[in-house]
Coordinates of C-alpha atoms and ligand atoms in Angstrom, one line a residue:
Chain A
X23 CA -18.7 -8.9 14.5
X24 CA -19.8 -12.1 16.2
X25 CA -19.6 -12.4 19.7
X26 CA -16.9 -14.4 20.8
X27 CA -15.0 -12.1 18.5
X28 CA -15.7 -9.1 20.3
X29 CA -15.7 -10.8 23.8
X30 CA -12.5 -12.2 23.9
X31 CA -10.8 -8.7 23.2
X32 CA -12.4 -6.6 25.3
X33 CA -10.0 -6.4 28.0
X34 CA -7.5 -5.2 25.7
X35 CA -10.1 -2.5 24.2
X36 CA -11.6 -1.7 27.3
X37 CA -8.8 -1.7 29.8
X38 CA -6.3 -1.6 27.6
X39 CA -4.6 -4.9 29.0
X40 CA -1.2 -5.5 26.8
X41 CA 2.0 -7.4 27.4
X42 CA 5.6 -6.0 28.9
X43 CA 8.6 -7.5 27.6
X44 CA 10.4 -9.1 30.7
X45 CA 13.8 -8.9 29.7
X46 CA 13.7 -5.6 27.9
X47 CA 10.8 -3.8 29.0
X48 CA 8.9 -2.9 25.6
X49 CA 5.1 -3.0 25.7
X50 CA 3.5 -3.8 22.7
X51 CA -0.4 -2.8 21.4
X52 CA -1.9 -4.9 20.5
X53 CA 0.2 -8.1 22.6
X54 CA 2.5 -9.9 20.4
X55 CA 3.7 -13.5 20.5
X56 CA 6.9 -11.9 20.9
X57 CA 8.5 -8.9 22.0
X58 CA 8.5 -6.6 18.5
X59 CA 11.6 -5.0 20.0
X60 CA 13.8 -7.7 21.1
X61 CA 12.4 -10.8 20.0
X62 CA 12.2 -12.0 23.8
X63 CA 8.6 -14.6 24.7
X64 CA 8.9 -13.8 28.2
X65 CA 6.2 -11.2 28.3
X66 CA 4.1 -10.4 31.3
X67 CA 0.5 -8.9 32.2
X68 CA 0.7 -4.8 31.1
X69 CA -2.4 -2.1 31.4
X70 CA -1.2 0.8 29.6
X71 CA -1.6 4.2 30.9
X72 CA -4.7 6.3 30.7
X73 CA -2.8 9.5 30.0
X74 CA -0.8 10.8 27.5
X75 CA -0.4 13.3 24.5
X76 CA -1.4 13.5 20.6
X77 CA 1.1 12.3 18.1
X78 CA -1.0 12.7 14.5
X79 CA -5.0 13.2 14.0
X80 CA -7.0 13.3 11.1
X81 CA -10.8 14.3 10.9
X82 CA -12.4 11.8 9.3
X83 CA -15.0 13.1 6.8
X84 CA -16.2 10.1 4.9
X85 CA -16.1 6.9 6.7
X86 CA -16.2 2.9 6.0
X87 CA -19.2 1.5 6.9
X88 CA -21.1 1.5 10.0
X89 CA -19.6 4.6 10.8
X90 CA -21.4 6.8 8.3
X91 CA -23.3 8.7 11.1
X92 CA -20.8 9.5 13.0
X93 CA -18.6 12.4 11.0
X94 CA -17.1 14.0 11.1
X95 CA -14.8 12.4 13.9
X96 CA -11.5 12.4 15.3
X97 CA -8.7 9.2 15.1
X98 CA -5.4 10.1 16.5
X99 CA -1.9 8.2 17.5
X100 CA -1.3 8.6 21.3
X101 CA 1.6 8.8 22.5
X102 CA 1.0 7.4 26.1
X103 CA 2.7 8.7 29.3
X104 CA 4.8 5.2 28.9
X105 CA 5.7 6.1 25.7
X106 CA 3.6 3.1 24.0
X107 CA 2.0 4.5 21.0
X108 CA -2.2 3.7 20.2
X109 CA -4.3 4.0 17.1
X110 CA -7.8 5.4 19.0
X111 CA -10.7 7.8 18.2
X112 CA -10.8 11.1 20.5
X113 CA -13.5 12.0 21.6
X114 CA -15.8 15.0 23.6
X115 CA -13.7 17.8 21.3
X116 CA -14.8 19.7 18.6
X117 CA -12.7 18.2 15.6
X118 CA -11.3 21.9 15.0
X119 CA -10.6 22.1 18.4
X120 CA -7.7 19.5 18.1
X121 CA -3.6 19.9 18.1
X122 CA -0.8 17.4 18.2
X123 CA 0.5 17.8 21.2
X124 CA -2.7 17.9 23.3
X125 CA -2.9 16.1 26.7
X126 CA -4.9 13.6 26.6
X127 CA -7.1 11.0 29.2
X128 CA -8.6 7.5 28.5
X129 CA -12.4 7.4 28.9
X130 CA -15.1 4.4 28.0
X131 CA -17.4 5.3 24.8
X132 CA -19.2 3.4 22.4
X133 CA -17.7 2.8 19.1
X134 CA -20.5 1.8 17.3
X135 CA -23.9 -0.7 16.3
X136 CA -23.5 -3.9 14.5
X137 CA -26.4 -2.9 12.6
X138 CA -30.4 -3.4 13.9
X139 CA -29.7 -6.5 15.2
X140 CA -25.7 -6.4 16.0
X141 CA -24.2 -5.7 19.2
X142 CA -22.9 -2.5 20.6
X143 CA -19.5 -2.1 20.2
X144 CA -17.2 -0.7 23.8
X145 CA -14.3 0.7 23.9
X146 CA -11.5 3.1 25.2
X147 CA -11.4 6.6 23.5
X148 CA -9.3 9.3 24.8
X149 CA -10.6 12.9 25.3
X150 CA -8.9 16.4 26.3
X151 CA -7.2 15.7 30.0
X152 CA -9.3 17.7 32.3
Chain B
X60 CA 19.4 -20.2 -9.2
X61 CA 19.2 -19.9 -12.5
X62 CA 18.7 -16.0 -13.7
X63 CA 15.3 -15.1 -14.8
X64 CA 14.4 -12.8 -17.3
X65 CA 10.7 -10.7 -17.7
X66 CA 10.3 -12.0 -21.6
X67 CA 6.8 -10.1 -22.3
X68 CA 4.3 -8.7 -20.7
X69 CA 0.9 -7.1 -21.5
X70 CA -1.4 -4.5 -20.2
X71 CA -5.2 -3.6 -20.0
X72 CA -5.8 0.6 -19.6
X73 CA -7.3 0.8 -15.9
X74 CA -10.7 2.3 -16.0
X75 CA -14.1 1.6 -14.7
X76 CA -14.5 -1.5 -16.7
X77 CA -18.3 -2.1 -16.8
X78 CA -18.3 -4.1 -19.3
X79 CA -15.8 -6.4 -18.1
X80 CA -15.6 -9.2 -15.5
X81 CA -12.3 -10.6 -13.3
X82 CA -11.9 -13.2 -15.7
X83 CA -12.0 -11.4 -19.0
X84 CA -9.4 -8.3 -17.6
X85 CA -7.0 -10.9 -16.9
X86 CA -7.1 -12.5 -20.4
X87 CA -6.8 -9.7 -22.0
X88 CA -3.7 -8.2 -20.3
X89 CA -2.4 -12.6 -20.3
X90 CA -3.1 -12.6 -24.0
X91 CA -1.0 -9.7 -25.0
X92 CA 1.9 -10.8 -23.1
X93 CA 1.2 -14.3 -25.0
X94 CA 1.0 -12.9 -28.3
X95 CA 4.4 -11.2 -28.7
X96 CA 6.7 -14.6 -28.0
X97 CA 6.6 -17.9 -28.9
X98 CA 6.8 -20.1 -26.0
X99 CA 6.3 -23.9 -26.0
X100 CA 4.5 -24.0 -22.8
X101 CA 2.5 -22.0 -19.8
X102 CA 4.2 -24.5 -16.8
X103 CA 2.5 -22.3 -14.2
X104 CA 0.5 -19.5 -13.2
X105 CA 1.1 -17.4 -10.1
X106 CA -1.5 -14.1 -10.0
X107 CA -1.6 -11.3 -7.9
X108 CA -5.5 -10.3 -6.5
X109 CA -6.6 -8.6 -3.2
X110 CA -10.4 -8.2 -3.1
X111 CA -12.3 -10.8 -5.3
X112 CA -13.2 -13.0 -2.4
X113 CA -15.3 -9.5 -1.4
X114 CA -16.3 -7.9 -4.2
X115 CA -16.6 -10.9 -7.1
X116 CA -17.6 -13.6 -4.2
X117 CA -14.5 -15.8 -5.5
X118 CA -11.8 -17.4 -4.2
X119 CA -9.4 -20.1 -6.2
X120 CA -8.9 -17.5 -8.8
X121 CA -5.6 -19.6 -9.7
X122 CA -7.9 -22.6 -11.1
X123 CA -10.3 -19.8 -12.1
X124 CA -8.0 -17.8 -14.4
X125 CA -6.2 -21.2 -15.5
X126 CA -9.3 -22.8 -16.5
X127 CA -10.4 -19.2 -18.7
X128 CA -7.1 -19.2 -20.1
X129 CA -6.8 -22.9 -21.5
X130 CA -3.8 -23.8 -20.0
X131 CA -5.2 -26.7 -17.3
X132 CA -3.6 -29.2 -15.8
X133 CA -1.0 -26.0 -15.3
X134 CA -0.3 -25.5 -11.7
X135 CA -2.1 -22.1 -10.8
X136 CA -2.7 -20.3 -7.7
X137 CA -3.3 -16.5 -6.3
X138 CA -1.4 -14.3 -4.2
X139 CA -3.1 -11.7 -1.4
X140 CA -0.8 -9.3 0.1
X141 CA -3.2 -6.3 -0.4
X142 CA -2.2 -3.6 -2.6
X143 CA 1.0 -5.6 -2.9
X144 CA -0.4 -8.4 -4.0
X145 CA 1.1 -8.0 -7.8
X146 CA 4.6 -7.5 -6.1
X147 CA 4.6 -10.3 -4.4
X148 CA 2.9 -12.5 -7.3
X149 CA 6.3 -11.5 -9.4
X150 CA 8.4 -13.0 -6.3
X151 CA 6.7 -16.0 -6.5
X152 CA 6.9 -16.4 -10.3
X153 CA 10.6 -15.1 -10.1
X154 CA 11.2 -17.7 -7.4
X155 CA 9.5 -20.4 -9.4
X156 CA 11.9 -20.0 -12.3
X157 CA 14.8 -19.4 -10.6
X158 CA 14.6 -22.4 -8.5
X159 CA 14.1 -24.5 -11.7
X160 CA 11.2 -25.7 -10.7
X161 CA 9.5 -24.6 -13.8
X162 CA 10.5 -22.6 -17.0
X163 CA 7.6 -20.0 -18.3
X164 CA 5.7 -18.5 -15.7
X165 CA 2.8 -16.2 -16.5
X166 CA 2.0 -14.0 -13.6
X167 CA 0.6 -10.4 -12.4
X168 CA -2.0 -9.2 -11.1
X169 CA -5.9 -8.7 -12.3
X170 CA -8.2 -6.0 -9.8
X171 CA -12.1 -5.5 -10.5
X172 CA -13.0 -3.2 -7.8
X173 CA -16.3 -1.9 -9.8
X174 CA -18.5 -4.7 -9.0
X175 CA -18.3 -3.4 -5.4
X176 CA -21.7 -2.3 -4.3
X177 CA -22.7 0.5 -1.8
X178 CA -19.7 0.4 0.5
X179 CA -17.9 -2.5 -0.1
X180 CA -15.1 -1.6 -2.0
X181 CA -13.8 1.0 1.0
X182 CA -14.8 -1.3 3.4
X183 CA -12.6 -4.2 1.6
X184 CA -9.6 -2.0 1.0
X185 CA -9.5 -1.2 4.5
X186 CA -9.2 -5.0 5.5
X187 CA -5.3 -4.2 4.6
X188 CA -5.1 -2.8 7.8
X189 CA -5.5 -4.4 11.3
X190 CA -9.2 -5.7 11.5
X191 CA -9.3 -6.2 15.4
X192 CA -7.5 -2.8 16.3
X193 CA -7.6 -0.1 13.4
X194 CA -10.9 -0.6 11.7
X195 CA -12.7 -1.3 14.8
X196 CA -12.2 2.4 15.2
X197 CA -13.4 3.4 12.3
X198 CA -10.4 3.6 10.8
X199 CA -10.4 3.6 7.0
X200 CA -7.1 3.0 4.4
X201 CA -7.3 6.8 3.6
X202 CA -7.4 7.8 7.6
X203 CA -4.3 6.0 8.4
X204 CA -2.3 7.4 5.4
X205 CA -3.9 10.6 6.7
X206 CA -2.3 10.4 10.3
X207 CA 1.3 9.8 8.3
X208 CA 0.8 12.8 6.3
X209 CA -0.6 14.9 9.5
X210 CA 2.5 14.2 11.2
X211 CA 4.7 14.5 8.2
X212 CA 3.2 18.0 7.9
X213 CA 3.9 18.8 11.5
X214 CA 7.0 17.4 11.4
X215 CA 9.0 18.5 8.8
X216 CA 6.7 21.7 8.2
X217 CA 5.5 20.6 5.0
X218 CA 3.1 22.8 3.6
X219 CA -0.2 20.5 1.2
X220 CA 1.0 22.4 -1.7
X221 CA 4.1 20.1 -1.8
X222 CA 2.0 17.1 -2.0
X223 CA -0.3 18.2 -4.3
X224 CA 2.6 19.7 -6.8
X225 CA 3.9 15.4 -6.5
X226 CA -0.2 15.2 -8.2
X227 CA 0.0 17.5 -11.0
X228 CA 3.6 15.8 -11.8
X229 CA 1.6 12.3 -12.0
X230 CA -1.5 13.8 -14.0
X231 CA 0.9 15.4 -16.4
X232 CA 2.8 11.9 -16.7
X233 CA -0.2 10.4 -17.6
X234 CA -1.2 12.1 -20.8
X235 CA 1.8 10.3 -22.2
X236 CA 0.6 6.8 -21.0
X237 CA -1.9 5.4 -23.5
X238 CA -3.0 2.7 -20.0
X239 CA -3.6 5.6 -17.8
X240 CA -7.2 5.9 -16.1
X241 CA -6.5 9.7 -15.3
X242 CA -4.5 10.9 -18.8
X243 CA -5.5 14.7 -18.4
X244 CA -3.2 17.7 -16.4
X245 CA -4.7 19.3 -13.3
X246 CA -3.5 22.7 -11.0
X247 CA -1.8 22.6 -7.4
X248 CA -5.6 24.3 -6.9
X249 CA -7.4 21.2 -8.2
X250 CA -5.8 19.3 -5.4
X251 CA -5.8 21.7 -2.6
X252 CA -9.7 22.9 -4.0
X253 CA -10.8 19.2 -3.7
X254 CA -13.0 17.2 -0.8
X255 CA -11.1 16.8 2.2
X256 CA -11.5 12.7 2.6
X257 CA -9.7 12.5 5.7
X258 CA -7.6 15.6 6.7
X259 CA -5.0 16.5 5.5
X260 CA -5.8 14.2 2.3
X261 CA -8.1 15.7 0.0
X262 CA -9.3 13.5 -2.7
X263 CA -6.7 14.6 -5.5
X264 CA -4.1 13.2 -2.9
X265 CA -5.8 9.7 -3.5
X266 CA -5.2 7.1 -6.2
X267 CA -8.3 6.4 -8.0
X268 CA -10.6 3.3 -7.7
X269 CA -10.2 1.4 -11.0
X270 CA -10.0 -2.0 -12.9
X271 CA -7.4 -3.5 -14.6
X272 CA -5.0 -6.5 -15.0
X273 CA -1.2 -6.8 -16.1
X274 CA 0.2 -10.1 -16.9
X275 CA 4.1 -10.9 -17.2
X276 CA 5.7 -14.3 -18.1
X277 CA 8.8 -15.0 -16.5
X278 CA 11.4 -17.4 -17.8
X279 CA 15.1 -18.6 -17.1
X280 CA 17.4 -15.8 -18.8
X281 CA 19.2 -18.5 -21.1
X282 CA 15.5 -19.2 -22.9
X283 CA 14.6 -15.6 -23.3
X284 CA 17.6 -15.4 -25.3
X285 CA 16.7 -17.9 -27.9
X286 CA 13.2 -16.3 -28.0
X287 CA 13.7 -12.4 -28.2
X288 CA 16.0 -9.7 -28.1
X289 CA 13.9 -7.4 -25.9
X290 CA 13.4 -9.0 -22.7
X291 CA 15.1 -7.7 -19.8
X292 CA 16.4 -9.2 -16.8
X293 CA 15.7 -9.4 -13.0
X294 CA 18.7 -8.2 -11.3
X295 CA 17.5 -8.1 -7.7
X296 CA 13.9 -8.7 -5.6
X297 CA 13.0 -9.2 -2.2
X298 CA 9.8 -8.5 0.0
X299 CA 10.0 -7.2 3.4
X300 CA 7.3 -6.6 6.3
X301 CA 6.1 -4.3 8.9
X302 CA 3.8 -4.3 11.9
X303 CA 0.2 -3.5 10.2
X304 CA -0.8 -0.5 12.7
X305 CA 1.4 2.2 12.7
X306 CA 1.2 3.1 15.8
X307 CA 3.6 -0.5 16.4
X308 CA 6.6 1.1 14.9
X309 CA 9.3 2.6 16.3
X310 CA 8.7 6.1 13.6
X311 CA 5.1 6.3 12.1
X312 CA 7.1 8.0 9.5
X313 CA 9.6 5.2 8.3
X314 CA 8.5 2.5 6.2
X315 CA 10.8 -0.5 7.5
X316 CA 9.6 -2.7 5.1
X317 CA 10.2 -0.3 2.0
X318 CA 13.6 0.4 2.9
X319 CA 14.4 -3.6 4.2
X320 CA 13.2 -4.8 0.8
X321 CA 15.2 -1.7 -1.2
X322 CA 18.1 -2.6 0.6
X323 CA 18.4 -6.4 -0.2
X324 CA 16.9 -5.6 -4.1
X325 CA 20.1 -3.4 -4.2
X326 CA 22.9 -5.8 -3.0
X327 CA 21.3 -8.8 -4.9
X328 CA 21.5 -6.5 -8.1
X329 CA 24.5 -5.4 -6.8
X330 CA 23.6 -1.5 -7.1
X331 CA 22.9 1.5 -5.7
X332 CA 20.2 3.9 -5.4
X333 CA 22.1 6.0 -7.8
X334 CA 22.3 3.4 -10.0
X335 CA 19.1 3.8 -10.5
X336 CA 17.6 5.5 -13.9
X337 CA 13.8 5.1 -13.4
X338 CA 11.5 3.9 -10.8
X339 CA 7.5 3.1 -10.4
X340 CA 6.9 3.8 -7.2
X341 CA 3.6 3.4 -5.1
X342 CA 2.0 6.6 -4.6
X343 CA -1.7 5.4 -3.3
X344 CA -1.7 8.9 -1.8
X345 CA 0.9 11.6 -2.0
X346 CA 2.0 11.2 0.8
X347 CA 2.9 7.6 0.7
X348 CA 5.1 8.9 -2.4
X349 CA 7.1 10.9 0.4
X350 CA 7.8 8.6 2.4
X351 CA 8.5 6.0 -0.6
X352 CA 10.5 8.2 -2.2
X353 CA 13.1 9.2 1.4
X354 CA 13.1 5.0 2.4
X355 CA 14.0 4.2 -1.1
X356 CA 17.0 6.1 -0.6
X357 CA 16.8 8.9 -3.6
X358 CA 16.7 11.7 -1.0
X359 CA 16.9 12.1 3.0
X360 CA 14.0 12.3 5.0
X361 CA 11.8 15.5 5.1
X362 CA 13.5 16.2 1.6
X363 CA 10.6 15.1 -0.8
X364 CA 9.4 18.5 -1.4
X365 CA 12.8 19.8 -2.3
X366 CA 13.6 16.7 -4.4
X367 CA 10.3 17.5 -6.4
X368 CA 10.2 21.0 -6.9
X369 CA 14.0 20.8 -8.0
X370 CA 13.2 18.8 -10.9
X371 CA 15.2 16.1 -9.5
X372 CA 12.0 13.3 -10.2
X373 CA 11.6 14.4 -14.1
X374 CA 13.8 13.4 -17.2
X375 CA 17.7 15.4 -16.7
X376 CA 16.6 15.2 -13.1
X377 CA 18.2 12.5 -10.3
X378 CA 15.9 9.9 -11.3
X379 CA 12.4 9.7 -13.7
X380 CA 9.9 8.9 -11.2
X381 CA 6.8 7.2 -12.4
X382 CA 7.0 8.2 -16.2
X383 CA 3.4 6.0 -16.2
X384 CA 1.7 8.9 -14.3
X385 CA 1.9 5.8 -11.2
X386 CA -0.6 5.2 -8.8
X387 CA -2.3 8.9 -8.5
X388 CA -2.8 8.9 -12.5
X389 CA -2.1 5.4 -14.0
X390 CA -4.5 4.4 -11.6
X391 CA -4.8 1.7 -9.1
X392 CA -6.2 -1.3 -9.4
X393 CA -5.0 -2.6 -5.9
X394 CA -3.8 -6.3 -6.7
X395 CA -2.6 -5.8 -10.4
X396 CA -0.5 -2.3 -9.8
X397 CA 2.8 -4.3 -9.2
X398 CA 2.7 -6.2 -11.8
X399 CA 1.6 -3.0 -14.0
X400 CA 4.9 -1.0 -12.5
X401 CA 7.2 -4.1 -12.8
X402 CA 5.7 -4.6 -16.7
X403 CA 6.1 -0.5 -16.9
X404 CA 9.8 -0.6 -16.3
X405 CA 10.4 -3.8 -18.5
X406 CA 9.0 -1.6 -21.1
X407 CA 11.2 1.5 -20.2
X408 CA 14.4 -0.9 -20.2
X409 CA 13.5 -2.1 -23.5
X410 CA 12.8 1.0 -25.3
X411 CA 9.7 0.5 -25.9
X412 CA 7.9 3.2 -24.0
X413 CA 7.2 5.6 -26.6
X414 CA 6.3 9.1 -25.3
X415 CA 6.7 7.7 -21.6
X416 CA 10.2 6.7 -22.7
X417 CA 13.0 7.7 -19.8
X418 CA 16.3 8.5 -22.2
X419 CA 19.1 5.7 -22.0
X420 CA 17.2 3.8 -19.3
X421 CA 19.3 0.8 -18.1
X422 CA 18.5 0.3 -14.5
X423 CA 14.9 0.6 -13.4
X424 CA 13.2 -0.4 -9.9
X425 CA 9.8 -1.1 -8.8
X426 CA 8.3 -0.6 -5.3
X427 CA 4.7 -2.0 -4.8
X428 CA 3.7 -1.9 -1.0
X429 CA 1.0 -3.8 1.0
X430 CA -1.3 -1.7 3.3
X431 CA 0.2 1.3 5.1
X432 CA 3.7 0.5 4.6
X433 CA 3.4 -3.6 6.4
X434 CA 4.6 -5.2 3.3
X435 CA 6.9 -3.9 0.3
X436 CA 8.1 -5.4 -2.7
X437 CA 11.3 -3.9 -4.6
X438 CA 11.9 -5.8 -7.9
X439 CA 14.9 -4.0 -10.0
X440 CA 15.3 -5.0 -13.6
X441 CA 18.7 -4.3 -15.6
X442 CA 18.7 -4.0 -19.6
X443 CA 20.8 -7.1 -20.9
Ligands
LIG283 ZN1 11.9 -7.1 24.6

């Protein structure tokens, strides 16, 4: 990934910075040019919450590249204590260990190398709530 | 508009096609459809294709294909919509004629995934999804379709079996279908016995990866008349979309787009799901044949296990669901499957579908769907 690529995202995969929908209150994640649920532009500045609960998982077993050392690992849907829903990786669990419904907590990780000479890839996982 | 009618169409069997190249699929599958009509003209070619730009290093496969095929100066370009690219190459063409703009339209869709090297071709299926916020996880196209089926499981207590039973229904279509990749029957215990990709989907739950290229040619109804007696004609399409993650809709276990795009097919063909007497539907993994099957409208959701095991997909049943073997048997080959489930069902309408043939098929639908459910494309086709 080059660099301006992954710099001008990383508040939203670090800090999980979204948009609220003004007029109806909807948060989107990713941020939309619009809000997805009533159409309104008047969004403002949103950090999603760091807690929440597991929707879906799936252990991933054989993964796209760049990833290949890293199974078996866990992607999940969160459902946040908002209600906003995330696609993210969770983390610090062993992958049998994992239930929908678990609480879960927000917590920086690495993601992964951009090869030998790449940059290393931040971001927000969530793990078990302790 | 004027109406439009599918006058031919022609096929390649999807397989690992080593010995083939983009190019060559396409003319074979272009030249069948070519050689059962006499038509004055090719005025324009609109093709379905998803990963050449990765896996082929080519773009402008419009002026590519055109140029192979002999029929330059003819307008040409390609369509990317992922796996729905075929779908949406057929709304184009269909638009094309109906509009008047131009009379015989050759279109479909050509895929040559086997000149992927190392982890390419995973890699460039995955691009259906969002780059910046699902693959940056590591997110792959079977790991999202995984977290679908997870939830479907936990939802609607749906044991695998049920999925995998939807498998051996598919494998035991496709010893009928002479295109097939997979033509050979497998056991509930071949699915459940196979590697676990991405849990719950084990690799039986997957399409295979595959080659191949279908090509249709499109014309005003009023010509196909004065040419043959076995075309058939397009009664209703639309497209529809969704957001690409999942996690952006409202029920990771509704495909919006499928059921916005079923629902406008319908009234523009002025029909109903019951209408319907068989459908190709896209099963990239069983469980996207679930949820296909509920938004589509042949059963309610969390039903698809008790649709399937009551016979109600098979010939005497409800409706004959993908009689090819679809996705899971027929095989895959991302960009051309639309075109080879809209060309399937032109066959079906017309008779011509030998030991696939559904009995006293009138009404037959299509559903071809980009990434995990963020694009669909319903075409329904009505025997004259
Ligand atoms: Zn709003």
């Amino acid at each position: 990934m080059s660099v301006p690529r992954y710099w001008r995202n990383m508040p939203k995969r670090e800090k999980l910075e979204s948009k609220k929908c003004e007029k109806c209150g909807h948060v989107d994640f990713p941020p939309r040019a619009r809000c997805l649920k009533c159409g309104s532009d008047a969004l403002i500045p949103y950090t999603l919450p760091d807690r929440g609960k597991l929707t879906s998982f799936t252990i991933v077993r054989s993964a796209p590249k760049g990833f290949e050392k890293m199974t078996p690992y866990v992607l999940g849907v969160v459902e946040l204590i908002d209600r906003t829903l995330i696609t993210v990786q969770i983390t610090d669990v062993d992958p049998s260990d994992v239930a929908i419904g678990m609480p879960l907590e927000s917590v920086f990780r690495k993601v992964c190398e951009d090869g030998d000479c790449g940059i290393i890839e931040y971001a927000i996982k969530f793990r078990p709530a302790v | 508009m004027r109406k439009v009618a599918v006058l031919s169409y022609g096929m390649t069997k999807v397989d690992k096609h080593w010995r083939k190249s983009l190019r060559e699929l396409y003319g074979d599958a272009a030249k069948n459809a070519l050689s059962s009509v006499s038509i004055p003209s090719i005025d324009a070619l609109i093709v379905g294709n998803m990963c050449a730009s990765d896996l082929s290093d080519q773009n402008n496969i419009g002026a590519l294909l055109a140029d192979y095929l002999g029929i330059t100066p003819s307008m040409a370009y390609r369509i990317e919509a992922a796996c729905g690219s075929g779908g949406a190459a057929i709304l184009g063409a269909y638009t094309a004629v109906a509009s008047g703009l131009y009379d015989y339209v050759l279109t479909g869709g050509v895929e040559k995934l086997t000149d992927g090297v190392g982890g390419n071709t995973v890699y460039s299926l995955g691009k259906a999804s969002d780059a910046e916020y699902e693959l940056f996880y590591g997110s792959s196209f079977v790991s999202i379709n995984a977290l679908m089926m997870n939830r479907y499981m936990h939802l609607y207590r749906t044991p695998r079996e049920a999925f995998a039973d939807f498998a051996v229904l598919m494998h035991k279509n496709a010893t009928k279908n002479p295109c097939a990749q997979l033509p050979f029957e497998i056991s509930r215990e071949t699915v459940l016995n196979s590697d676990m990709i991405s849990d719950p989907i084990s690799l039986y739950d997957c399409a295979p990866v595959g080659d191949g290229a279908a090509a249709l040619i499109l014309c005003p109804v009023d010509l196909a008349k004065k040419i043959t007696d076995s075309y058939v004609e397009v009664a209703g399409i639309a497209g529809a979309t969704d957001t690409l993650n999942i996690s952006s809709r409202s029920d990771i276990l509704t495909l919006n787009s499928t059921r916005e795009a079923a629902k406008r097919a319908y009234r523009m063909a002025n029909v109903s799901v019951a209408d319907i007497d068989v459908a190709e539907i896209h099963d990239a993994f069983t469980i996207t044949a679930a949820l296909s099957v509920e938004d589509l409208g042949f059963c309610e959701k969390g039903r698809f296990g008790k649709m399937l095991s009551s016979g109600e997909m098979e010939a005497g049943g409800k409706v004959v669901i993908n009689p090819s073997g679809g996705l899971k048997a027929r095989g895959h080959p991302v960009g051309a499957t639309g075109a080879y489930q809209v060309a399937e069902i032109a066959m079906q309408l017309s008779g011509k579908a030998d030991r696939m043939q559904a009995k006293d098929a009138e009404i037959g639908l299509a559903q071809n769907i980009g990434g995990s459910g963020s694009s669909t494309y319903v075409t329904i086709l009505r025997r004259p």
